[in-house]
XYZ file of C-alpha atoms in Angstrom:
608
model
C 0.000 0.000 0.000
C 1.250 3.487 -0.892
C 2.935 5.057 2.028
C 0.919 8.085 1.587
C -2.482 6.875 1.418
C -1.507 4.555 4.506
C -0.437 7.574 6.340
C -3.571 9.551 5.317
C -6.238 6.888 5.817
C -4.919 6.559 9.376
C -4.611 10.210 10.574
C -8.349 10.663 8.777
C -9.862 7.802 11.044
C -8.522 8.939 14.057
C -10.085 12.582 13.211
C -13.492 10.575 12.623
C -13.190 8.715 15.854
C -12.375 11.900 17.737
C -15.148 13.724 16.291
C -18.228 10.793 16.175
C -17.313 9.992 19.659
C -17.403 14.048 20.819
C -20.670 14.399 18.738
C -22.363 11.054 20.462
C -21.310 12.134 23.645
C -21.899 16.069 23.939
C -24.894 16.618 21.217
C -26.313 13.887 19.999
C -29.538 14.830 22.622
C -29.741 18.278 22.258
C -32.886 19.518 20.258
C -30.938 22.215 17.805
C -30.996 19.717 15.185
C -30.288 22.089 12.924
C -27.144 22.891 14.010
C -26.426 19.082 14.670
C -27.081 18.197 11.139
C -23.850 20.754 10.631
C -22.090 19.381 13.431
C -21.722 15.817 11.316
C -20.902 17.768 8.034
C -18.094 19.283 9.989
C -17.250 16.166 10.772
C -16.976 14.907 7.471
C -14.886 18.096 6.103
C -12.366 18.173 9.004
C -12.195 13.775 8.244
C -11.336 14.683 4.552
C -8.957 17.806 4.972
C -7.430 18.016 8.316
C -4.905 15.513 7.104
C -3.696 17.418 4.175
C -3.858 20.683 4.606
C -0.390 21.579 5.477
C -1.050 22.886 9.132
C 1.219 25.654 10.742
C 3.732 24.468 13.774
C 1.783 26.281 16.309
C 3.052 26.040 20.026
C -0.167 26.338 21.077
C -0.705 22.586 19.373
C 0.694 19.776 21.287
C 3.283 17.614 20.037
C 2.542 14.528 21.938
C -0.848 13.225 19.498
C 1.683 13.795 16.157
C 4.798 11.939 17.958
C 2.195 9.005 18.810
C 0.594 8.893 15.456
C 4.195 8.875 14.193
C 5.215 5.573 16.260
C 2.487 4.189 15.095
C 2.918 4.545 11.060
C 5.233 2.096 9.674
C 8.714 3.487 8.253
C 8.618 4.967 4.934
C 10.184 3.100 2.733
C 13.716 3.488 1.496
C 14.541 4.200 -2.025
C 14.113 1.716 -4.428
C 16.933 -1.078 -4.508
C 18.212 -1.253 -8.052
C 17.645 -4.491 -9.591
C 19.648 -7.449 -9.450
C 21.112 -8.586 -13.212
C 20.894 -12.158 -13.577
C 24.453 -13.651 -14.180
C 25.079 -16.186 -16.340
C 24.526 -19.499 -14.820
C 27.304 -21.368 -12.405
C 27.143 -24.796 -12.190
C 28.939 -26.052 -8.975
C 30.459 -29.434 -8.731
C 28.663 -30.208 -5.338
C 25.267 -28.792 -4.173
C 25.878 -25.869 -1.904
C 23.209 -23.569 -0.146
C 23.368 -20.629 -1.827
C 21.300 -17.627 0.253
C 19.344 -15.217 -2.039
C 19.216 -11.280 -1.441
C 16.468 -10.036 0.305
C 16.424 -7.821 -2.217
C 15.526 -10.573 -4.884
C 12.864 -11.542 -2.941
C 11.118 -8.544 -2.399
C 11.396 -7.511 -5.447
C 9.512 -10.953 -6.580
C 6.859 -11.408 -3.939
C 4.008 -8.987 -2.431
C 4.811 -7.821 1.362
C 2.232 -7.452 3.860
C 1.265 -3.655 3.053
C 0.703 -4.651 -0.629
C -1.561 -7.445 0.286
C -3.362 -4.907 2.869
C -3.774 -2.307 -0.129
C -5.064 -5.044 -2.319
C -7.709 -5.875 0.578
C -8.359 -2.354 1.283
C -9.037 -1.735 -2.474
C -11.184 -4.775 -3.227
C -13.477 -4.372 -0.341
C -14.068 -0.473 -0.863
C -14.772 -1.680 -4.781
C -17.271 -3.870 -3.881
C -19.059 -1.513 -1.527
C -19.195 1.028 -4.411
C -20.636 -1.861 -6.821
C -22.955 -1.971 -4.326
C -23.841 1.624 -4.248
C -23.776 1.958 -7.737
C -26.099 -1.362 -8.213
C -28.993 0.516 -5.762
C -28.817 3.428 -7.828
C -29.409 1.485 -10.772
C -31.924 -0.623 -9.223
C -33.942 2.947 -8.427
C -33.321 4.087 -11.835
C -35.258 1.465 -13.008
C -38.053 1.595 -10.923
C -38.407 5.346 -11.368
C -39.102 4.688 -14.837
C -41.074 1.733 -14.571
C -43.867 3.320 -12.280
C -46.503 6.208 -11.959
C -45.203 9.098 -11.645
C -47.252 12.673 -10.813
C -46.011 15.969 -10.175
C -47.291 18.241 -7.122
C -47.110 21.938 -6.498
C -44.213 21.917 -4.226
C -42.079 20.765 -6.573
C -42.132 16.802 -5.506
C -42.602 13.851 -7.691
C -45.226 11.112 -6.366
C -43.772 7.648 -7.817
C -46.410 4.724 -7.002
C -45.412 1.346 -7.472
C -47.215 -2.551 -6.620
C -43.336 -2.981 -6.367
C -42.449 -1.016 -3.168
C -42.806 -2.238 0.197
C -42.601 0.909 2.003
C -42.045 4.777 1.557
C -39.091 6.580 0.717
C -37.578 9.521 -0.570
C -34.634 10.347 -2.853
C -33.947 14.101 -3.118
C -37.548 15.381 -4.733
C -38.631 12.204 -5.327
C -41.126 10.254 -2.802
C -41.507 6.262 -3.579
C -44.429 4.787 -2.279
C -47.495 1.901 -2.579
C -50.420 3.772 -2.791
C -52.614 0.092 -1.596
C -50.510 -0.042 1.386
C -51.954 3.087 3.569
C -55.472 4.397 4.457
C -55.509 8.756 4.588
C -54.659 8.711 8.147
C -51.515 6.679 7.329
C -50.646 8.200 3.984
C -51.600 11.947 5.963
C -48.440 11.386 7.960
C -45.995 9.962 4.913
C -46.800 12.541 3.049
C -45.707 15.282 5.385
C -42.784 12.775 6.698
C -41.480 12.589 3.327
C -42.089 15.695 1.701
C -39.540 17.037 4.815
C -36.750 14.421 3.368
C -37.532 15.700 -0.034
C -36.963 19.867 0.446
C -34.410 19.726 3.109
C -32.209 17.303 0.544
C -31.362 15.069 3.360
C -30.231 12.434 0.639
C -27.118 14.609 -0.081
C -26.727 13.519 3.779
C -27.394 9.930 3.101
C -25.134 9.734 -0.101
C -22.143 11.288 1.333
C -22.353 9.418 4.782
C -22.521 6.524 2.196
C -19.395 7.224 0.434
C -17.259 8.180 3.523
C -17.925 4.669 4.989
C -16.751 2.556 1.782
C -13.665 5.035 1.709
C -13.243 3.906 5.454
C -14.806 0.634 5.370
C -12.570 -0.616 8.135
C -13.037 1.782 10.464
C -16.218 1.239 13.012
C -16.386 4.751 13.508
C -17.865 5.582 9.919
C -20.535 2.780 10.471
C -21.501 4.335 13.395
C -20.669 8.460 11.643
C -23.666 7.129 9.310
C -25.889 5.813 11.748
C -25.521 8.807 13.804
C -26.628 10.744 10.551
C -29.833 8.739 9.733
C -30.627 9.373 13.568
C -30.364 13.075 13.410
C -32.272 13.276 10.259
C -35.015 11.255 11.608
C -35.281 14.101 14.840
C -35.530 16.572 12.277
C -38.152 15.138 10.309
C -40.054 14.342 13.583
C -40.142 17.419 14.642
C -41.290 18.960 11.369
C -43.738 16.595 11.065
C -45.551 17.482 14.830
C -44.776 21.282 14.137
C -46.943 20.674 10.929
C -50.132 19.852 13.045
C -50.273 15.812 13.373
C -51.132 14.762 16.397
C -48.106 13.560 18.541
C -49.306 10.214 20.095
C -50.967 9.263 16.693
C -47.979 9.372 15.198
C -45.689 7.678 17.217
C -48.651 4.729 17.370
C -48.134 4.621 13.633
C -44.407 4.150 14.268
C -44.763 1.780 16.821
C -47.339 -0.553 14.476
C -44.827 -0.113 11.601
C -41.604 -1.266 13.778
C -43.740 -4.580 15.296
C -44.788 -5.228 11.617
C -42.060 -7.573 9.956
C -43.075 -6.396 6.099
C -44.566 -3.139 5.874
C -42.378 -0.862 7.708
C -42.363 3.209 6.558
C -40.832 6.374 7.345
C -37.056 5.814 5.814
C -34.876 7.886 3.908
C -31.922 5.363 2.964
C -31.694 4.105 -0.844
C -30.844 0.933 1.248
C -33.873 -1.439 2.818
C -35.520 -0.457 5.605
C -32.974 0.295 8.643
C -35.701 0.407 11.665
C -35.313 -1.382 14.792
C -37.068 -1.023 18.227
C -34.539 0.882 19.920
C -33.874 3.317 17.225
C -37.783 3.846 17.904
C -37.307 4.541 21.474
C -34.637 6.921 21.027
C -37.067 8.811 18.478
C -39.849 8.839 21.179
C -37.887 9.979 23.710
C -36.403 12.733 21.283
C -40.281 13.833 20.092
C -41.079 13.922 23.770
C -37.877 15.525 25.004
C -38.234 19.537 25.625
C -36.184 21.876 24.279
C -32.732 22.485 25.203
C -31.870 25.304 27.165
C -29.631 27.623 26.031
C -27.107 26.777 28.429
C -26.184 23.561 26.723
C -24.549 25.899 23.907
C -21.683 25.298 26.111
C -21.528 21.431 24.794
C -21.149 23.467 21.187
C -17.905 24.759 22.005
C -16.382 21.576 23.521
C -17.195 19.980 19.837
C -15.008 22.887 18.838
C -12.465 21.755 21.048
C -12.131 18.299 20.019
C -11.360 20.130 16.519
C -8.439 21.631 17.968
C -7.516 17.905 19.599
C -7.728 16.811 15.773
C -5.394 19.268 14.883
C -2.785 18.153 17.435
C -2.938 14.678 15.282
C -2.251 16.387 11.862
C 0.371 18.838 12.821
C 3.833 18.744 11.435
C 5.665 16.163 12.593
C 8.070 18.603 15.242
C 11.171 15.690 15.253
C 11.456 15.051 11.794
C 12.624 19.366 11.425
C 14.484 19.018 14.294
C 15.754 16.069 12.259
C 16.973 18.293 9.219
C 18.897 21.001 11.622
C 20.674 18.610 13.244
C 21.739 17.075 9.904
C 22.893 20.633 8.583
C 24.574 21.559 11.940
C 25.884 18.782 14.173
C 27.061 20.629 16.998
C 23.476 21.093 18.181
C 22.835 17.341 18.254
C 22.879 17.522 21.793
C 19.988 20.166 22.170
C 17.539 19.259 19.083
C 17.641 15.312 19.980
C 15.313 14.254 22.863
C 17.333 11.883 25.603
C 15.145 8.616 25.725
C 13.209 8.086 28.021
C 14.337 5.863 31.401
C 12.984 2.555 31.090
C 10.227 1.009 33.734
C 11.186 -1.924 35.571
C 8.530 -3.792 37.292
C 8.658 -5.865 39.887
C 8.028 -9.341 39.722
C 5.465 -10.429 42.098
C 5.987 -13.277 44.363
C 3.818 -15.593 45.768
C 5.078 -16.274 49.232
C 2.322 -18.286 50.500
C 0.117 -20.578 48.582
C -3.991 -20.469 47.965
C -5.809 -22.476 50.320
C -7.650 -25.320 48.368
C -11.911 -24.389 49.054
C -12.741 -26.298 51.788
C -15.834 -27.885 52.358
C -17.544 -26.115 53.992
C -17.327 -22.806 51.866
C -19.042 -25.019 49.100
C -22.051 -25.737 51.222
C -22.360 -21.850 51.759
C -22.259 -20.999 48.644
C -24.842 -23.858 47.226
C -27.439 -23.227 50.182
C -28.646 -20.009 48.883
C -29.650 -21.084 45.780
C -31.387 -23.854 47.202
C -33.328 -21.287 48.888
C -33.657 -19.297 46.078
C -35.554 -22.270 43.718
C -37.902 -22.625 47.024
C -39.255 -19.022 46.679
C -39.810 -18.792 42.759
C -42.776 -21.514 44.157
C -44.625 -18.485 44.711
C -46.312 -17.040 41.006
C -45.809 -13.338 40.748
C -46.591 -11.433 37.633
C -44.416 -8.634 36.071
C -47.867 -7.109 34.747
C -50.782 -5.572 36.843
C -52.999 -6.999 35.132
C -52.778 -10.260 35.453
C -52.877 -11.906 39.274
C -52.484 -15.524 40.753
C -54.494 -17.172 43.121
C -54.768 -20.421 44.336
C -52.918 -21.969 41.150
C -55.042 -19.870 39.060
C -53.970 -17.122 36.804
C -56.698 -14.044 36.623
C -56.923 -11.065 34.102
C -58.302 -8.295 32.754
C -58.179 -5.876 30.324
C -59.414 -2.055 30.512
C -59.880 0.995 28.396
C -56.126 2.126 29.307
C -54.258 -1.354 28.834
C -51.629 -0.278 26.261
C -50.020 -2.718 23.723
C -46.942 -3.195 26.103
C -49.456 -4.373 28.627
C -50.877 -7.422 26.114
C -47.308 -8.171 25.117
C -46.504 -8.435 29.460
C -50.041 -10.700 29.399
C -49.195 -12.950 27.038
C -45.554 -13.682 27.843
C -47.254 -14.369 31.815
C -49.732 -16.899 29.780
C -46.828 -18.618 27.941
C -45.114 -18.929 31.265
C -47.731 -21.923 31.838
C -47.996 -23.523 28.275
C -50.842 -20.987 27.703
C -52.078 -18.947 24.868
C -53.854 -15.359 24.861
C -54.528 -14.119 21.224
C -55.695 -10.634 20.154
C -57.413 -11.147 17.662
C -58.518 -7.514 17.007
C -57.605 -4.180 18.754
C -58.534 -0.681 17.828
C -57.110 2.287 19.681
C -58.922 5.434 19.731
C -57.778 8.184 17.534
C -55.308 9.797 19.989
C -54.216 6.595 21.185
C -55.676 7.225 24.762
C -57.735 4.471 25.242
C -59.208 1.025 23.869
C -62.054 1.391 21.442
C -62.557 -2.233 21.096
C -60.590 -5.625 21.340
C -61.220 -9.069 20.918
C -59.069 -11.869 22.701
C -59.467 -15.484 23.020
C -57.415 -17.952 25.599
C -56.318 -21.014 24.972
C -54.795 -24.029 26.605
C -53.028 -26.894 24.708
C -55.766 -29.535 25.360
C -57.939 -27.848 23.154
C -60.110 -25.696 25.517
C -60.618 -21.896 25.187
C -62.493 -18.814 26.032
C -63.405 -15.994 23.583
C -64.383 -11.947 24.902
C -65.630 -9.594 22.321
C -65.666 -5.903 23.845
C -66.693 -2.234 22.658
C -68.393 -1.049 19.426
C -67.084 1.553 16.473
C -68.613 4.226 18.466
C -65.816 6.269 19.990
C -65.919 5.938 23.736
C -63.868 3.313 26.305
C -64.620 -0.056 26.460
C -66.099 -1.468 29.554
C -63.287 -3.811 31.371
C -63.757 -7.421 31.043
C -61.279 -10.250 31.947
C -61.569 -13.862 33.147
C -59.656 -16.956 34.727
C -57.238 -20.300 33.562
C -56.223 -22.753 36.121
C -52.826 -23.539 35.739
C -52.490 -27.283 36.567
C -56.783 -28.483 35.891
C -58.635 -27.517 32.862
C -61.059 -24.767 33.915
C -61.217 -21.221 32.590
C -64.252 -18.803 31.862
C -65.039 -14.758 31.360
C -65.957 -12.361 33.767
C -67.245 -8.651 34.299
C -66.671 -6.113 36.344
C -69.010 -8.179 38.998
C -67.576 -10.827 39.790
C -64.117 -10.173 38.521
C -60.897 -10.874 41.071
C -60.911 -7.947 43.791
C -57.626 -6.395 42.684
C -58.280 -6.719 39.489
C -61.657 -5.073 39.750
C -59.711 -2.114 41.689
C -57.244 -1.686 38.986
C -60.488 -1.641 36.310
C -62.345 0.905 38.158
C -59.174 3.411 38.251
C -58.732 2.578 34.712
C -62.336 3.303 33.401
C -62.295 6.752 35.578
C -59.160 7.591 33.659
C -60.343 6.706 30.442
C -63.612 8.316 30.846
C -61.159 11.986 32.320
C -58.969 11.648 28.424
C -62.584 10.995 26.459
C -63.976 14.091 28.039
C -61.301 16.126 28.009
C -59.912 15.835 24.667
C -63.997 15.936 22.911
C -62.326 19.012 20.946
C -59.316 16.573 19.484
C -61.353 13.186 19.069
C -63.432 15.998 16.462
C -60.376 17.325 14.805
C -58.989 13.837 14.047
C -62.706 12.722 12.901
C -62.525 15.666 10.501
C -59.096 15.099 9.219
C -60.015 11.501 8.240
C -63.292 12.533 6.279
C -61.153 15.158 4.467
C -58.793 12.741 2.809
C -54.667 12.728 3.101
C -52.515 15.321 2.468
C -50.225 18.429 3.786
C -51.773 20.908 6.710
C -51.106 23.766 8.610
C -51.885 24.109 12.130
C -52.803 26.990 13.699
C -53.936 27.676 17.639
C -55.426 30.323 19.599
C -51.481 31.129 20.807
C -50.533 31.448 17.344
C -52.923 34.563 16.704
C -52.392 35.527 19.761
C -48.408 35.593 18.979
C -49.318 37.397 15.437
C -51.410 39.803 17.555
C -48.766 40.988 20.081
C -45.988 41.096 17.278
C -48.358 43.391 15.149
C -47.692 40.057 12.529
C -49.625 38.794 9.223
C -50.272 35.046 8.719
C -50.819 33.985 5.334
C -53.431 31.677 6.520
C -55.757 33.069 9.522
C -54.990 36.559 11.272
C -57.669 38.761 13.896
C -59.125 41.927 13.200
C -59.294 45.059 15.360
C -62.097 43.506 17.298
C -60.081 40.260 17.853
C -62.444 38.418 15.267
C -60.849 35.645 13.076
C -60.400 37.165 9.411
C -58.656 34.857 7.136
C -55.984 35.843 4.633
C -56.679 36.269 1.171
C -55.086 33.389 -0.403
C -57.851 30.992 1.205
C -61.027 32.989 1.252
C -62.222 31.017 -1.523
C -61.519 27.273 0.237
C -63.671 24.848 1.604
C -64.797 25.451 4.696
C -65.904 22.985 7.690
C -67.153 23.996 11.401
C -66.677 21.628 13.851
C -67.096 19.318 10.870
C -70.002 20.454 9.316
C -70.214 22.653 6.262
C -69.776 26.463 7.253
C -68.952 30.202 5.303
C -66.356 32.555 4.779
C -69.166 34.955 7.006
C -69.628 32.762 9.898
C -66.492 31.968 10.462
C -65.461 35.432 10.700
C -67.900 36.136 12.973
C -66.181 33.795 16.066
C -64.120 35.928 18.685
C -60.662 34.965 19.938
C -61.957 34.044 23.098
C -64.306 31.107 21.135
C -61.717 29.503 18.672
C -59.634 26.156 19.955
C -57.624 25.554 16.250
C -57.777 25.792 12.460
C -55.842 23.626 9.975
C -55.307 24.345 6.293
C -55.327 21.557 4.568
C -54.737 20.553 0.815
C -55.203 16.876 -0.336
C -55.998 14.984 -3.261
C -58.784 14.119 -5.338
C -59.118 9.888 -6.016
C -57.641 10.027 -9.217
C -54.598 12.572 -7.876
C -55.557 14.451 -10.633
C -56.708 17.809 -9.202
C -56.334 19.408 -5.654
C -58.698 20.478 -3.197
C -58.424 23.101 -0.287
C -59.871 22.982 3.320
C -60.222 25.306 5.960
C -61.357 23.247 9.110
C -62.116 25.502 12.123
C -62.781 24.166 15.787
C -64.206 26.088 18.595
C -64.526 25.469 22.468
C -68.440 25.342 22.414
C-alpha cells in the first residue's frame, strides 16, 4: 500500500473517531438539530482535509498526538533497490546452499502492506458496486412506475413494487394500496420534509465516507448517527406541521412490530428500523427543548477540533531532524534523551492459595437452594394479570396499552398458555381502547373468547376472566364478579379513560374531521398562534384577527372549503367567532381519487 495513502487513511480515522465519539457524547440529545445536522458535516470536512492541509507548527498545538501517530505509522520506505542482473549461470560441482538477497525476494513477492492495499481496495470496490447497483436498481423503478407531479415541486412515484415509503432528493416512492388517509396523511408530510431539506445529499455522502473507510467502526456508526439526526428533524417537522403527537408515534410503533410493511425511511438501502432506534425517536419527540445553556456542549465539539489538529500537525522531530543534519554541533539540544525505562517488579507468591474447603461449598450452594424454594410463589411482572390459588386471573381495561398485552401474554406462555388478540382498535389519539377481541387457549384444546366495545368512539367497559394452571377450567368475567384487585385496577382505569374521552372531545373531532377530508399536507394553527401574530403586530398567510379580535382569514384561502366543527360552514360565519371562542384551524390541501386535481380545506374548531 502506498505510504501516503496509509499515512492519510490513518490520521483521517482517528479525526473521525475523535469527532463521532465528541458528537455522540456532547450533542447527539440536544434539540438544535439544525445545528447538529452541521455538526456531522463538519465532521466529514475536518475527516477529509485536516490531514492534508499543510497545518502551521503552532506552540499552542501539542506535540505529543503527532509523535504518537508517528510511532504508530510504519517506516517509509527506502529508495528503491536497483535491480539485481541475472548472471550467467554457475554450475557447482557439489550442491551448496546458496542464500538469495532479500532484495531478490522482495522484489519478486508482495509484502504485507501490498496485500493490505489489495484488501483495502477490493473491499471499498465492492461496496461502491454496491452503491452503484442501488442506484441502478432505483433508476429502473423510477421509470417503470406512476409518476405525478405536485405543487411543491415533488414527484409522487407509485409502485405494486415497493414495500414501504421513501424519498430520494424530490422524489417520494411509495405503494399507494398499502396506507389508508390517516396513514398516507403522515408519509406525506414525513417525506415531503426528506424531499426539500435534501437530506439524501446527507445519506449519499455518509454513504461514500464509509466505503472510503470501510474498516473503520467509527464511519458505520458516523452514518448511523446521521440517519438518527435526520429522523429528529423530520419528527419534529412533522408534529410542528399539526399531526397529532401520540398518533404518530402509534403509527411508528405498528410499523416497527410489523415484519413487512415498515415506513418512514430515507436510505436508498432497505428499511434500517429497529425497536430501539424507535425509542430513542420517542424519547427525542417527547424531550423539551434544550436550554440555552447547553450551547456550552457546542464549544467543547469545537475543542475536540483543535484535539484533531494536534494529530495532523507537522511532525516537530522530523525538522528538528533536518537542523541537526545541517549543523551537528546542536545534536545535543535538538535530539530528545530517551526516556528511562520502567522496571517492574516481579510479584511473588510467598504463601500458597488455600484449596476451598468444604464447607465454603455448602455456603455458597445453600442459597440457591433457597432461592428455587421461593420462585414456588407465582408473581406477575404485569398488573394486570394476578395468581391465586394456582389460578392465573386477568383483565383488560380501556387504558391497557399494547406493552401491557405483550406483558399478558408472555405471563400466559409462562404456563404452556395462549392469549390471542385477535382484534384491537385504539382510539384516535391513542388514549384508550375502542374495542378488542381476545381469546385464551390451553393446549388440550379448551378456550375462552371476549368480544368488547363497538365503532362508536368511547372506552370499552373492562372485562377479563380466569385459567387454572395445573386443571382444565377457565371462563369470562365482568366487572361483577371479577378478582378484587383486578376489579380495583379496572375501576381506576375506566375513571381515567372516561377523564382523556372528556377532556380531549375538541381533538377526538379534529382527528374525525381530518379523516373525512382525505390525506394530504396541513397547517396548524392555535389560539397562541394569533395571539403571537397579535402581540408582534404580525400577518399570517393563513388566519390573522381583526381590530375587534375576530378571526379574518388571509386572502389566499377565502375562496376554500370550509368545515365547522365538521359540518359545512362560510367565509361569514367563520369570521364572525371571537378569539376568546376559537380552539384551532388547519389548512389543509389533499388529493382528489384520481390525484388528478387538488382540493383546499379550511377546518375551524371552537370550544363550544
Amino acid at each position: 500500500m502506498n505510504y501516503e495513502l496509509l499515512s492519510y487513511l490513518l490520521k483521517a480515522s482517528l479525526v473521525l473517531a475523535i469527532l463521532t465519539t465528541a458528537y455522540a457524547w456532547l450533542v447527539k440529545r440536544e434539540t438544535f438539530l439544525q445545528v447538529n445536522r452541521w455538526l456531522l458535516w463538519i465532521n466529514v470536512a475536518a475527516t477529509l482535509l485536516l490531514p492534508v492541509i499543510p497545518l502551521p507548527d503552532l506552540e499552542w498545538v501539542p506535540d505529543a498526538p503527532a509523535q504518537a501517530v508517528a510511532v504508530v505509522l510504519p517506516s517509509k520506505p527506502a529508495s528503491p533497490v536497483p535491480k539485481v542482473t541475472k548472471s550467467e549461470p554457475f554450475i557447482a560441482p557439489t550442491p551448496q546452499a546458496t542464500t538469495v538477497p532479500s532484495a531478490v525476494l522482495e522484489d519478486s513477492s508482495l509484502s504485507v502492506w501490498d496485500w493490505i492495499g489489495i484488501v483495502y481496495g477490493v473491499v471499498a470496490g465492492l461496496l461502491a458496486l454496491k452503491l452503484l447497483i442501488q442506484l441502478g436498481a432505483l433508476w429502473r423503478l423510477q421509470h417503470g412506475s406512476t409518476q405525478y407531479e405536485t405543487e411543491d415541486g415533488v414527484y409522487l412515484i407509485e409502485s405494486d413494487k415497493i414495500t414501504s415509503p421513501f424519498s430520494f432528493f424530490n422524489r417520494i416512492f411509495y405503494n399507494p394500496t398499502h396506507h389508508n388517509d390517516d396513514e398516507w396523511a403522515q408519509v406525506w408530510t414525513h417525506e415531503c420534509v426528506h424531499a426539500h431539506q435534501l437530506h439524501s445529499i446527507d445519506m449519499l455522502t455518509a454513504e461514500v465516507l464509509k466505503i472510503v473507510f470501510w474498516f473503520n467502526p467509527f464511519a458505520w456508526w458516523h452514518q448511523r448517527l446521521v440517519q438518527e439526526t435526520l429522523e429528529f428533524i423530520t419528527d419534529r417537522a412533522v408534529l410542528d406541521s399539526g399531526i397529532e403527537k401520540k398518533s404518530y408515534q402509534y403509527h411508528l410503533l405498528r410499523t416497527t412490530l410489523s415484519a413487512d410493511k415498515q415506513t418512514f425511511t430515507n436510505n436508498i438501502n432497505a428499511p434500517h428500523f429497529n425497536k430501539s432506534f424507535l425509542k430513542e425517536r420517542i424519547e427525542m419527540m417527547n424531550k423539551t427543548n434544550s436550554k440555552w445553556m447547553g450551547i456550552g456542549k457546542y464549544f467543547a465539539f469545537v475543542g475536540m477540533l483543535w484535539l484533531c489538529a494536534a494529530f495532523t500537525k507537522p511532525y516537530r522531530e522530523e525538522i528538528a531532524a533536518k537542523i541537526v543534519e545541517e549543523v551537528p554541533e546542536l545534536k545535543a539540544v535538538m535530539e530528545p534523551k530517551p526516556s528511562p525505562k520502567v522496571v517492574f517488579n516481579d510479584f511473588v507468591l510467598e504463601k500458597s492459595l488455600d484449596k476451598p474447603q468444604k464447607d465454603s461449598v455448602q455456603i455458597a450452594i445453600e442459597p440457591l437452594a433457597k432461592a428455587e424454594t421461593d420462585t414456588q410463589k407465582l408473581i406477575s411482572a404485569t398488573k394486570y394479570v394476578v395468581y391465586e390459588d394456582k389460578t392465573l386471573h386477568w383483565v383488560i381495561t380501556p387504558k391497557t396499552t399494547l406493552e401491557d398485552l405483550f406483558a399478558m401474554k408472555q405471563e400466559f406462555k409462562r404456563h404452556s398458555l395462549e392469549l390471542e388478540v385477535r382484534e384491537m382498535k385504539m382510539d384516535p389519539m391513542q388514549s384508550f381502547l375502542q374495542r378488542v377481541s381476545v381469546i385464551s387457549n390451553r393446549p388440550n384444546g379448551g378456550s375462552c373468547a371476549w368480544d368488547e366495545g363497538e365503532d362508536i368512539l368511547k372506552p370499552i367497559a373492562s372485562h377479563g376472566g380466569y385459567m387454572t394452571i395445573e386443571a382444565g377450567g377457565c371462563g369470562t368475567t365482568d366487572k361483577g364478579n371479577m378478582h378484587p384487585t383486578l376489579k380495583t385496577i379496572s375501576e381506576q382505569d375506566e375513571k381515567t379513560a372516561n377523564e382523556d374521552f372528556h377532556k380531549n372531545r375538541i381533538e377526538y373531532l379534529i382527528v374525525e374531521t381530518n379523516s373525512k377530508t382525505g390525506a394530504g399536507g396541513s397547517r396548524d394553527m392555535r389560539r397562541k398562534s394569533l395571539e403571537y401574530y397579535k402581540e408582534k403586530r404580525g400577518k399570517s398567510s393563513f388566519l390573522n384577527l381583526n381590530e375587534n379580535d375576530f378571526l379574518q382569514v388571509a386572502g389566499p384561502h377565502r375562496n376554500d372549503i370550509i368545515l365547522l366543527n365538521g359540518k359545512p360552514s362560510t367565509l361569514e360565519e367563520i369570521e364572525k367567532i371571537a378569539l376568546k371562542d376559537f380552539y384551532a384551524a388547519i389548512f389543509k390541501d389533499t388529493w382528489e381519487k384520481d390525484k388528478t386535481q387538488r382540493r383546499h380545506y379550511i377546518l375551524i374548531f371552537t370550544e363550544n
